[in-house]
C-alpha cells in the first residue's frame, strides 16, 4: 500500500506542475508580450527540467515495482504513470529541456515566416526542431520505428502501420464522394459584416449551449484556436474574421468539445494520471462530434439561423439553405477550413510527409517541394503561397510530429460514437432543432468523458459505443449526409 | 571557479521558475476563472515545493562555501543567493508549500468577505495565515524578534526598531502639517463621466510617457493594481472608476514606476539573483517618485490637464486649479487613496498592529477592534464599515506581514532621490510641464534602476543620491509643497 500511496502523492505534484506548464502555453498564445518570447523559452525549459526529473526519479521506478493496485482506477493510475516513466527515462534531461525551450521560441519564428510567406526564414528553426525530435524519437524507439515512438505521445497503442492501413481503406470512399460532389451545385457563402463583439457574444452563448462551464474556464482570441488545461481551469480560444462568422463559431464549438471533455472528467481524477483526456484521438472525437455531427446537423443549423439573425440581423441565406451553406464542399488549401469530406485527405498528406521525414526519406530542405507536389496530386490544384501550403499549420513549428493522424482517428471515433448516439437517442434531431444538444452531451459525458484516462484509448471508445471500432460509420455518415444535401 | 559557475547555473533555473510563479500570481488576479481557485492553490504549492527544494539543495551550501567571486557583480550574486539559501533552510518544506497553497486560496476568501463587509467570514482564514506566518517567522528568527524576520523578506537589513524610530521622528511633522491643512480650503474634486475605454487609452499613453515598454509588458485591469514579473516580461494592472479618473491614472503611473525599475535592470542581470528590484522599499521609492514627486508636480499636472481634456472633453477644473485638485488633502479611510500627507500615518497604524500580532500582544480575533480604536485615535473619525477598515487591504490575506513598512521607507527613499534629482536637473519643472519626464527617468535609470540587486537596499539609495538617507528631504518637500499649494 505504501508504495502506491507514495507513487500517487509524487505524481499528483507532477500533474499540478504539468498544469502550470499548460498555463504558460496558454499565456504565450493569448497574453504574452512579444518581447518576452526568449525569456519564456527559458522559463518553460526550466519547468520541463523539473517535470523530467520528477518523471525519471528512480523512486518512481521503485514505487511502480512495489505498488499493489486493487481497483480498476488504481490499476489505471499505475498503467499511466508507468507509461510516462518508461518514456521519460529514455530521454536525456538536457534534450527534454532544450526541446521545451526551442519549441517555445520557434512558434513565434514560424508565425512571422507564415505572415511573410517566407519558407527560408523558418527552415533553420524547423531543421533544429526536426533534429531534436528525431533524436528523441530514436531514443524512445530503441531500435524500433521512430515514427511509432512519436505516435505514442498522442495515441498510445497505435502504430504507423495501423494508421496507414486505415487511411488505405478510407481514401477510396472519400475520393469517390469528393468526386461525386465536384459536379454538384453549391450555395453561395454567407455575405455581410459580422462585428467581432457580436461574434464573441454568440460564441459565448453557443459555448454555454454546448455545456461549457465559464466558472472553470474562459474564452479568448488566439491566432490558432486551442483548448488548454484540465480539471477546474480549462480555457478555450477562438479567432474572428468579421467577413465570415462560421470560423469563429465552429472553432469555438470544436474547442468546447475538447474543453468539456476535460471539465467533465470525474472530480476524483483531478490532478491524477487519469485526470486528462486519454489520448489526442479520443480528444478529437469529442471536438469533432460537437462541431460536425451535432453542430453542423440539419436541426442545429436551423436553430443557429435564428440565433445568428438575432445577433447579426437578417442573413444572406434563408433558414432552409442554412445547412447547405454551412456544409458547402469546396477544394481548398487550408486544413482547418476544410469540409468533412476533404478534411481527412489533408491529414493523409501530412502523415505521409511526416513518415518520410522521420524514416529518412525526406529532408527538411525538400519539404516544401514534396508538399506542393503531393498537394497537386491529391487535390488537383497547385499551392499558390507557402502560407497556403507547408507553412499553414502551427504543429511542426512546436515539434508536434505524429500528432496529425490523431485528427483522422478522432473523426473515425466520432463516427462510431455518433452511430451509437443515434441508436440510443432517436429524438436527437428534435432536440438539436430546439437548440438543446443536452441529451447528446449527457450521453457523451456518462459514456466517455467522465472516465478520463481510466481505459486506454480504443477501449474508451468501445466502452462508450458497445461496438468495435471501424471507419465504416464515419464513411456511411458522410455518404448519407452529403449525398442527401447535394443530391449526389 | 567551478563552484561559482555551478551555483549560478543552478540559481538561474530557480530564478526562471520564480518568474513562472510570478506569472501564476498575475494570472490569478487578472485572468483566472473563479472556479479554479482551489486547484490553483495546489498548483502554486507544487511550484513552491520545487522552489524550496532548489533553494535548500545541500549543493547550494557547498557551492556557496567553495565559490570564489571576483567582480562586484559576482560578489553580489553570492551575497543574494546566500541570503535566500540561509532563509530557506530554516523553513520546513511542508510549511512553505502549505503557505503557498493557503495564501493563493485565501485571497479570494478575503475579496468576498470585503465585498460583503463581513469580517467573520474572513477571520478563520486569516487566523490560519497568521498561524503559519508566525510559525515561519519563529523558524527564521531562531530566537530573535519574529517581526524582524518578516521584514527581511521585503527589506533586508532593516529592523523593526529602526522603523519604529523612523516613524517616531516622522509622525510629529506629518501631524503638524496635517493639522495646519485641516483649516485650509480644498478645491472640489473633479466631476463628470470618464468612460473606461478613454481612461485606459490615456493610461497607456501616460505609461509610455513614463517609459513603460509595452513590448515587454502589458496593462490590464485588476481589483488591486500591481506590477508583476522581471526582465523581459513585466506586466502592470490598474483599476477604473468611471466617475473618478485619477485612481486609474495614478495607479498606472505608480505601477509604471515599479515596472520600469524591473524593465531597466541591466540585461546581463536577467534571470540572476540581481535581476529584480533589490527590496520592496527601493521598489516603492520608484513607484512613489513617479506617482508623486513627478506626476503630481505643478508642471506635470498642468500638462495632464490638456491630455485629459483631449481624452475626456472639457473638465470641471481649470488648468490653474489642476495641481490643487490632484493634491487635495482629506482625511479618509482608505490608504491607497490617501494624499501624501496622510499616507504614512496609515502605514504607521498597520506597522504597530502587525508588531503586536507577531509579538503576542494581539490576537486575530481582536484585530478589528484594535484597528478601529487606533484609527479613531490617529485620524479622528470612526471606521464605518470593515471594508473601510481592517478588511481594506489585500496584504494580510496573502500573508504579507512586514510589507507595509516598506511603503513608508519607499516614501523616505523617494524624498532622498527627489532632492538629488532636483539638485542635478535644474530644468526639471520645464520638462515636466512639457510632458517630458525623460530627464528624470534617465537619471533614475542610470543612478539606480539598472543596477538591480548589485548593492543592498540602503547602499542602492546612497549610491544614487550621493548622500546619507534621512526622512528630512521627504518632510521638507511635503511642508514646502502643501504649504505653498494651500497657503498654510
GROMACS .gro file of C-alpha atoms in nm, chain B residues 51-410:
model
  360
  539UNK     CA    1   1.148   2.630  -0.548
  540UNK     CA    2   1.204   2.545  -0.184
  541UNK     CA    3   1.384   2.223  -0.271
  542UNK     CA    4   1.609   2.410  -0.510
  543UNK     CA    5   1.688   2.683  -0.257
  544UNK     CA    6   1.763   2.434   0.019
  545UNK     CA    7   1.957   2.193  -0.203
  546UNK     CA    8   2.264   2.091   0.002
  547UNK     CA    9   2.478   2.151  -0.306
  548UNK     CA   10   2.391   2.521  -0.285
  549UNK     CA   11   2.555   2.532   0.057
  550UNK     CA   12   2.862   2.354  -0.078
  551UNK     CA   13   2.888   2.577  -0.383
  552UNK     CA   14   2.850   2.886  -0.165
  553UNK     CA   15   3.131   2.762   0.057
  554UNK     CA   16   3.356   2.699  -0.242
  555UNK     CA   17   3.260   2.994  -0.461
  556UNK     CA   18   3.536   3.243  -0.541
  557UNK     CA   19   3.378   3.568  -0.655
  558UNK     CA   20   3.595   3.828  -0.826
  559UNK     CA   21   3.387   4.116  -0.954
  560UNK     CA   22   3.142   4.324  -0.755
  561UNK     CA   23   2.861   4.163  -0.950
  562UNK     CA   24   2.980   3.812  -0.866
  563UNK     CA   25   3.013   3.903  -0.501
  564UNK     CA   26   2.661   4.044  -0.507
  565UNK     CA   27   2.529   3.727  -0.673
  566UNK     CA   28   2.684   3.517  -0.398
  567UNK     CA   29   2.551   3.753  -0.130
  568UNK     CA   30   2.193   3.734  -0.259
  569UNK     CA   31   2.194   3.358  -0.315
  570UNK     CA   32   2.343   3.304   0.031
  571UNK     CA   33   2.067   3.514   0.184
  572UNK     CA   34   1.796   3.320   0.003
  573UNK     CA   35   1.958   2.987   0.097
  574UNK     CA   36   2.003   3.081   0.463
  575UNK     CA   37   1.637   3.177   0.490
  576UNK     CA   38   1.505   2.874   0.307
  577UNK     CA   39   1.694   2.612   0.505
  578UNK     CA   40   1.527   2.735   0.823
  579UNK     CA   41   1.176   2.678   0.686
  580UNK     CA   42   1.034   2.326   0.658
  581UNK     CA   43   0.934   2.244   0.300
  582UNK     CA   44   0.584   2.136   0.401
  583UNK     CA   45   0.528   2.473   0.568
  584UNK     CA   46   0.649   2.663   0.263
  585UNK     CA   47   0.417   2.465   0.034
  586UNK     CA   48   0.119   2.497   0.267
  587UNK     CA   49   0.173   2.874   0.292
  588UNK     CA   50   0.178   2.897  -0.088
  589UNK     CA   51  -0.144   2.697  -0.113
  590UNK     CA   52  -0.325   2.882   0.163
  591UNK     CA   53  -0.228   3.232   0.052
  592UNK     CA   54  -0.334   3.151  -0.303
  593UNK     CA   55  -0.679   3.045  -0.187
  594UNK     CA   56  -0.719   3.297   0.097
  595UNK     CA   57  -0.711   3.599  -0.128
  596UNK     CA   58  -1.043   3.502  -0.287
  597UNK     CA   59  -1.197   3.445   0.054
  598UNK     CA   60  -1.082   3.789   0.168
  599UNK     CA   61  -1.215   3.953  -0.150
  600UNK     CA   62  -1.560   3.805  -0.092
  601UNK     CA   63  -1.556   3.899   0.276
  602UNK     CA   64  -1.457   4.254   0.192
  603UNK     CA   65  -1.729   4.284  -0.070
  604UNK     CA   66  -1.981   4.163   0.191
  605UNK     CA   67  -1.829   4.374   0.471
  606UNK     CA   68  -1.814   4.053   0.672
  607UNK     CA   69  -1.510   4.023   0.900
  608UNK     CA   70  -1.634   3.696   1.049
  609UNK     CA   71  -1.626   3.528   0.707
  610UNK     CA   72  -1.257   3.608   0.679
  611UNK     CA   73  -1.136   3.552   1.035
  612UNK     CA   74  -1.088   3.173   1.023
  613UNK     CA   75  -0.873   3.205   0.712
  614UNK     CA   76  -0.677   3.498   0.850
  615UNK     CA   77  -0.611   3.303   1.167
  616UNK     CA   78  -0.465   3.021   0.959
  617UNK     CA   79  -0.249   3.262   0.761
  618UNK     CA   80  -0.120   3.433   1.075
  619UNK     CA   81  -0.056   3.100   1.245
  620UNK     CA   82   0.156   2.976   0.954
  621UNK     CA   83   0.343   3.302   0.919
  622UNK     CA   84   0.411   3.305   1.295
  623UNK     CA   85   0.548   2.954   1.263
  624UNK     CA   86   0.763   3.057   0.970
  625UNK     CA   87   0.883   3.379   1.136
  626UNK     CA   88   0.978   3.189   1.453
  627UNK     CA   89   1.175   2.939   1.245
  628UNK     CA   90   1.364   3.214   1.063
  629UNK     CA   91   1.414   3.437   1.368
  630UNK     CA   92   1.572   3.150   1.556
  631UNK     CA   93   1.516   3.310   1.896
  632UNK     CA   94   1.526   3.669   1.769
  633UNK     CA   95   1.236   3.908   1.703
  634UNK     CA   96   0.993   3.731   1.468
  635UNK     CA   97   0.882   4.061   1.316
  636UNK     CA   98   1.243   4.138   1.222
  637UNK     CA   99   1.245   3.805   1.043
  638UNK     CA  100   0.939   3.905   0.842
  639UNK     CA  101   1.093   4.240   0.749
  640UNK     CA  102   1.395   4.065   0.596
  641UNK     CA  103   1.176   3.921   0.322
  642UNK     CA  104   1.093   4.268   0.197
  643UNK     CA  105   1.367   4.500   0.322
  644UNK     CA  106   1.685   4.309   0.401
  645UNK     CA  107   1.897   4.479   0.663
  646UNK     CA  108   1.620   4.674   0.829
  647UNK     CA  109   1.486   4.610   1.179
  648UNK     CA  110   1.157   4.687   1.343
  649UNK     CA  111   1.344   4.905   1.590
  650UNK     CA  112   1.481   5.121   1.312
  651UNK     CA  113   1.140   5.153   1.152
  652UNK     CA  114   0.989   5.243   1.485
  653UNK     CA  115   1.249   5.515   1.543
  654UNK     CA  116   1.197   5.648   1.192
  655UNK     CA  117   0.821   5.667   1.243
  656UNK     CA  118   0.871   5.841   1.579
  657UNK     CA  119   1.072   6.108   1.402
  658UNK     CA  120   0.827   6.144   1.112
  659UNK     CA  121   0.499   6.150   1.297
  660UNK     CA  122   0.517   6.492   1.468
  661UNK     CA  123   0.594   6.681   1.149
  662UNK     CA  124   0.331   6.490   0.949
  663UNK     CA  125   0.067   6.550   1.215
  664UNK     CA  126   0.160   6.917   1.238
  665UNK     CA  127   0.127   6.958   0.862
  666UNK     CA  128  -0.197   6.762   0.858
  667UNK     CA  129  -0.338   6.983   1.133
  668UNK     CA  130  -0.236   7.302   0.956
  669UNK     CA  131  -0.403   7.178   0.638
  670UNK     CA  132  -0.723   7.093   0.827
  671UNK     CA  133  -0.807   7.463   0.828
  672UNK     CA  134  -0.735   7.520   0.460
  673UNK     CA  135  -0.994   7.541   0.185
  674UNK     CA  136  -0.978   7.248  -0.057
  675UNK     CA  137  -1.097   7.265  -0.418
  676UNK     CA  138  -1.388   7.048  -0.529
  677UNK     CA  139  -1.295   6.710  -0.674
  678UNK     CA  140  -1.326   6.663  -1.047
  679UNK     CA  141  -1.679   6.570  -1.157
  680UNK     CA  142  -1.803   6.412  -1.477
  681UNK     CA  143  -1.820   6.082  -1.660
  682UNK     CA  144  -1.492   5.928  -1.769
  683UNK     CA  145  -1.551   5.623  -1.991
  684UNK     CA  146  -1.339   5.317  -1.920
  685UNK     CA  147  -1.202   5.298  -2.273
  686UNK     CA  148  -1.083   5.660  -2.261
  687UNK     CA  149  -0.927   5.609  -1.917
  688UNK     CA  150  -0.738   5.305  -2.044
  689UNK     CA  151  -0.626   5.490  -2.358
  690UNK     CA  152  -0.494   5.778  -2.152
  691UNK     CA  153  -0.331   5.538  -1.907
  692UNK     CA  154  -0.148   5.362  -2.191
  693UNK     CA  155  -0.035   5.696  -2.328
  694UNK     CA  156   0.091   5.817  -1.992
  695UNK     CA  157   0.255   5.480  -1.923
  696UNK     CA  158   0.457   5.529  -2.241
  697UNK     CA  159   0.535   5.886  -2.138
  698UNK     CA  160   0.684   5.745  -1.820
  699UNK     CA  161   0.897   5.499  -2.013
  700UNK     CA  162   0.697   5.177  -1.984
  701UNK     CA  163   0.783   4.936  -2.265
  702UNK     CA  164   0.473   4.755  -2.392
  703UNK     CA  165   0.687   4.520  -2.600
  704UNK     CA  166   0.793   4.366  -2.269
  705UNK     CA  167   0.474   4.416  -2.075
  706UNK     CA  168   0.100   4.478  -2.084
  707UNK     CA  169  -0.165   4.671  -1.893
  708UNK     CA  170  -0.479   4.500  -1.761
  709UNK     CA  171  -0.747   4.557  -1.503
  710UNK     CA  172  -0.730   4.414  -1.152
  711UNK     CA  173  -0.916   4.477  -0.827
  712UNK     CA  174  -0.588   4.592  -0.671
  713UNK     CA  175  -0.332   4.736  -0.910
  714UNK     CA  176   0.007   4.567  -0.905
  715UNK     CA  177   0.319   4.510  -1.112
  716UNK     CA  178   0.444   4.158  -1.176
  717UNK     CA  179   0.745   3.992  -1.333
  718UNK     CA  180   1.104   4.078  -1.411
  719UNK     CA  181   1.329   4.104  -1.713
  720UNK     CA  182   1.153   4.075  -2.045
  721UNK     CA  183   0.800   4.028  -1.912
  722UNK     CA  184   0.687   4.292  -1.663
  723UNK     CA  185   0.312   4.342  -1.650
  724UNK     CA  186   0.109   4.608  -1.479
  725UNK     CA  187  -0.255   4.645  -1.380
  726UNK     CA  188  -0.483   4.930  -1.289
  727UNK     CA  189  -0.846   4.986  -1.188
  728UNK     CA  190  -1.122   5.202  -1.334
  729UNK     CA  191  -1.396   5.410  -1.171
  730UNK     CA  192  -1.590   5.591  -1.442
  731UNK     CA  193  -1.680   5.872  -1.200
  732UNK     CA  194  -1.320   5.940  -1.093
  733UNK     CA  195  -1.031   5.934  -1.340
  734UNK     CA  196  -0.731   5.985  -1.113
  735UNK     CA  197  -0.745   5.642  -0.946
  736UNK     CA  198  -0.686   5.469  -1.278
  737UNK     CA  199  -0.428   5.716  -1.399
  738UNK     CA  200  -0.216   5.745  -1.087
  739UNK     CA  201  -0.236   5.373  -1.015
  740UNK     CA  202  -0.097   5.321  -1.363
  741UNK     CA  203   0.186   5.568  -1.310
  742UNK     CA  204   0.261   5.410  -0.971
  743UNK     CA  205   0.285   5.064  -1.126
  744UNK     CA  206   0.489   5.201  -1.414
  745UNK     CA  207   0.742   5.314  -1.153
  746UNK     CA  208   0.766   4.957  -1.025
  747UNK     CA  209   0.766   4.807  -1.372
  748UNK     CA  210   1.025   5.032  -1.535
  749UNK     CA  211   1.258   4.957  -1.243
  750UNK     CA  212   1.234   4.591  -1.346
  751UNK     CA  213   1.247   4.662  -1.718
  752UNK     CA  214   1.553   4.885  -1.685
  753UNK     CA  215   1.773   4.644  -1.489
  754UNK     CA  216   2.084   4.561  -1.692
  755UNK     CA  217   2.006   4.276  -1.933
  756UNK     CA  218   2.308   4.078  -1.811
  757UNK     CA  219   2.140   4.051  -1.470
  758UNK     CA  220   1.822   3.892  -1.611
  759UNK     CA  221   1.729   3.560  -1.451
  760UNK     CA  222   2.005   3.604  -1.194
  761UNK     CA  223   1.988   3.695  -0.826
  762UNK     CA  224   2.050   4.059  -0.921
  763UNK     CA  225   1.775   4.068  -1.184
  764UNK     CA  226   1.500   4.209  -0.965
  765UNK     CA  227   1.444   4.525  -0.766
  766UNK     CA  228   1.665   4.492  -0.459
  767UNK     CA  229   1.395   4.546  -0.195
  768UNK     CA  230   1.034   4.647  -0.162
  769UNK     CA  231   1.137   4.979  -0.010
  770UNK     CA  232   1.359   5.068  -0.304
  771UNK     CA  233   1.085   4.942  -0.536
  772UNK     CA  234   0.833   5.167  -0.370
  773UNK     CA  235   1.069   5.461  -0.398
  774UNK     CA  236   1.040   5.427  -0.774
  775UNK     CA  237   0.663   5.393  -0.783
  776UNK     CA  238   0.619   5.684  -0.543
  777UNK     CA  239   0.861   5.925  -0.708
  778UNK     CA  240   0.694   5.858  -1.046
  779UNK     CA  241   0.347   5.895  -0.898
  780UNK     CA  242   0.403   6.185  -0.659
  781UNK     CA  243   0.716   6.394  -0.699
  782UNK     CA  244   0.698   6.371  -1.081
  783UNK     CA  245   0.334   6.312  -1.183
  784UNK     CA  246   0.168   6.519  -0.909
  785UNK     CA  247   0.406   6.811  -0.967
  786UNK     CA  248   0.290   7.156  -1.076
  787UNK     CA  249   0.437   7.109  -1.421
  788UNK     CA  250   0.302   6.765  -1.499
  789UNK     CA  251  -0.048   6.832  -1.365
  790UNK     CA  252  -0.069   7.132  -1.597
  791UNK     CA  253   0.035   6.914  -1.889
  792UNK     CA  254  -0.204   6.642  -1.781
  793UNK     CA  255  -0.496   6.885  -1.782
  794UNK     CA  256  -0.451   6.922  -2.157
  795UNK     CA  257  -0.420   6.548  -2.215
  796UNK     CA  258  -0.731   6.476  -2.009
  797UNK     CA  259  -0.932   6.740  -2.194
  798UNK     CA  260  -0.821   6.573  -2.517
  799UNK     CA  261  -0.938   6.230  -2.398
  800UNK     CA  262  -1.246   6.326  -2.194
  801UNK     CA  263  -1.361   6.665  -2.327
  802UNK     CA  264  -1.383   6.982  -2.112
  803UNK     CA  265  -1.303   6.926  -1.742
  804UNK     CA  266  -1.479   7.068  -1.436
  805UNK     CA  267  -1.148   7.214  -1.312
  806UNK     CA  268  -0.931   7.473  -1.484
  807UNK     CA  269  -0.567   7.412  -1.571
  808UNK     CA  270  -0.470   7.658  -1.300
  809UNK     CA  271  -0.663   7.460  -1.037
  810UNK     CA  272  -0.542   7.122  -1.157
  811UNK     CA  273  -0.246   7.081  -0.921
  812UNK     CA  274  -0.461   7.165  -0.619
  813UNK     CA  275  -0.741   6.932  -0.732
  814UNK     CA  276  -0.498   6.643  -0.780
  815UNK     CA  277  -0.328   6.714  -0.447
  816UNK     CA  278  -0.641   6.767  -0.237
  817UNK     CA  279  -0.584   6.678   0.130
  818UNK     CA  280  -0.863   6.498   0.307
  819UNK     CA  281  -0.894   6.258   0.596
  820UNK     CA  282  -1.014   5.926   0.459
  821UNK     CA  283  -1.037   5.561   0.544
  822UNK     CA  284  -0.851   5.413   0.252
  823UNK     CA  285  -0.471   5.401   0.245
  824UNK     CA  286  -0.442   5.363  -0.131
  825UNK     CA  287  -0.649   5.677  -0.184
  826UNK     CA  288  -0.465   5.883   0.077
  827UNK     CA  289  -0.285   6.205  -0.010
  828UNK     CA  290   0.089   6.228   0.052
  829UNK     CA  291   0.038   6.391   0.393
  830UNK     CA  292  -0.190   6.123   0.535
  831UNK     CA  293  -0.032   5.825   0.362
  832UNK     CA  294   0.243   5.742   0.609
  833UNK     CA  295   0.005   5.774   0.903
  834UNK     CA  296  -0.189   5.482   0.756
  835UNK     CA  297   0.133   5.280   0.738
  836UNK     CA  298   0.218   5.354   1.099
  837UNK     CA  299  -0.115   5.210   1.211
  838UNK     CA  300  -0.056   4.887   1.023
  839UNK     CA  301   0.302   4.858   1.142
  840UNK     CA  302   0.206   4.884   1.508
  841UNK     CA  303  -0.080   4.634   1.472
  842UNK     CA  304   0.146   4.388   1.291
  843UNK     CA  305   0.414   4.412   1.559
  844UNK     CA  306   0.153   4.340   1.822
  845UNK     CA  307   0.018   4.046   1.620
  846UNK     CA  308   0.362   3.892   1.588
  847UNK     CA  309   0.483   3.994   1.932
  848UNK     CA  310   0.198   3.812   2.104
  849UNK     CA  311   0.019   4.124   2.231
  850UNK     CA  312  -0.273   4.093   1.988
  851UNK     CA  313  -0.479   3.803   1.857
  852UNK     CA  314  -0.657   3.790   1.524
  853UNK     CA  315  -0.997   3.788   1.697
  854UNK     CA  316  -0.924   4.130   1.844
  855UNK     CA  317  -0.773   4.283   1.534
  856UNK     CA  318  -1.084   4.465   1.413
  857UNK     CA  319  -1.143   4.627   1.750
  858UNK     CA  320  -0.779   4.729   1.777
  859UNK     CA  321  -0.788   4.872   1.425
  860UNK     CA  322  -1.099   5.075   1.488
  861UNK     CA  323  -0.975   5.216   1.818
  862UNK     CA  324  -0.640   5.309   1.668
  863UNK     CA  325  -0.796   5.461   1.357
  864UNK     CA  326  -1.021   5.686   1.565
  865UNK     CA  327  -0.722   5.795   1.771
  866UNK     CA  328  -0.495   5.865   1.473
  867UNK     CA  329  -0.746   6.004   1.223
  868UNK     CA  330  -1.024   6.142   1.438
  869UNK     CA  331  -1.301   5.955   1.256
  870UNK     CA  332  -1.471   5.625   1.337
  871UNK     CA  333  -1.450   5.338   1.088
  872UNK     CA  334  -1.798   5.294   0.941
  873UNK     CA  335  -1.754   4.961   0.760
  874UNK     CA  336  -1.490   4.686   0.781
  875UNK     CA  337  -1.420   4.740   0.411
  876UNK     CA  338  -1.312   5.090   0.512
  877UNK     CA  339  -1.116   4.943   0.800
  878UNK     CA  340  -0.946   4.617   0.875
  879UNK     CA  341  -1.063   4.448   0.553
  880UNK     CA  342  -0.944   4.720   0.316
  881UNK     CA  343  -0.603   4.588   0.216
  882UNK     CA  344  -0.520   4.266   0.034
  883UNK     CA  345  -0.183   4.221   0.206
  884UNK     CA  346  -0.270   4.030   0.520
  885UNK     CA  347  -0.488   3.786   0.329
  886UNK     CA  348  -0.185   3.673   0.132
  887UNK     CA  349   0.043   3.668   0.434
  888UNK     CA  350   0.226   3.993   0.358
  889UNK     CA  351   0.310   4.088   0.716
  890UNK     CA  352   0.617   4.307   0.743
  891UNK     CA  353   0.549   4.451   0.400
  892UNK     CA  354   0.363   4.772   0.489
  893UNK     CA  355   0.664   4.950   0.645
  894UNK     CA  356   0.840   4.932   0.308
  895UNK     CA  357   0.577   5.168   0.169
  896UNK     CA  358   0.686   5.435   0.416
  897UNK     CA  359   1.053   5.356   0.356
  898UNK     CA  360   0.982   5.395  -0.014
   0.00000   0.00000   0.00000
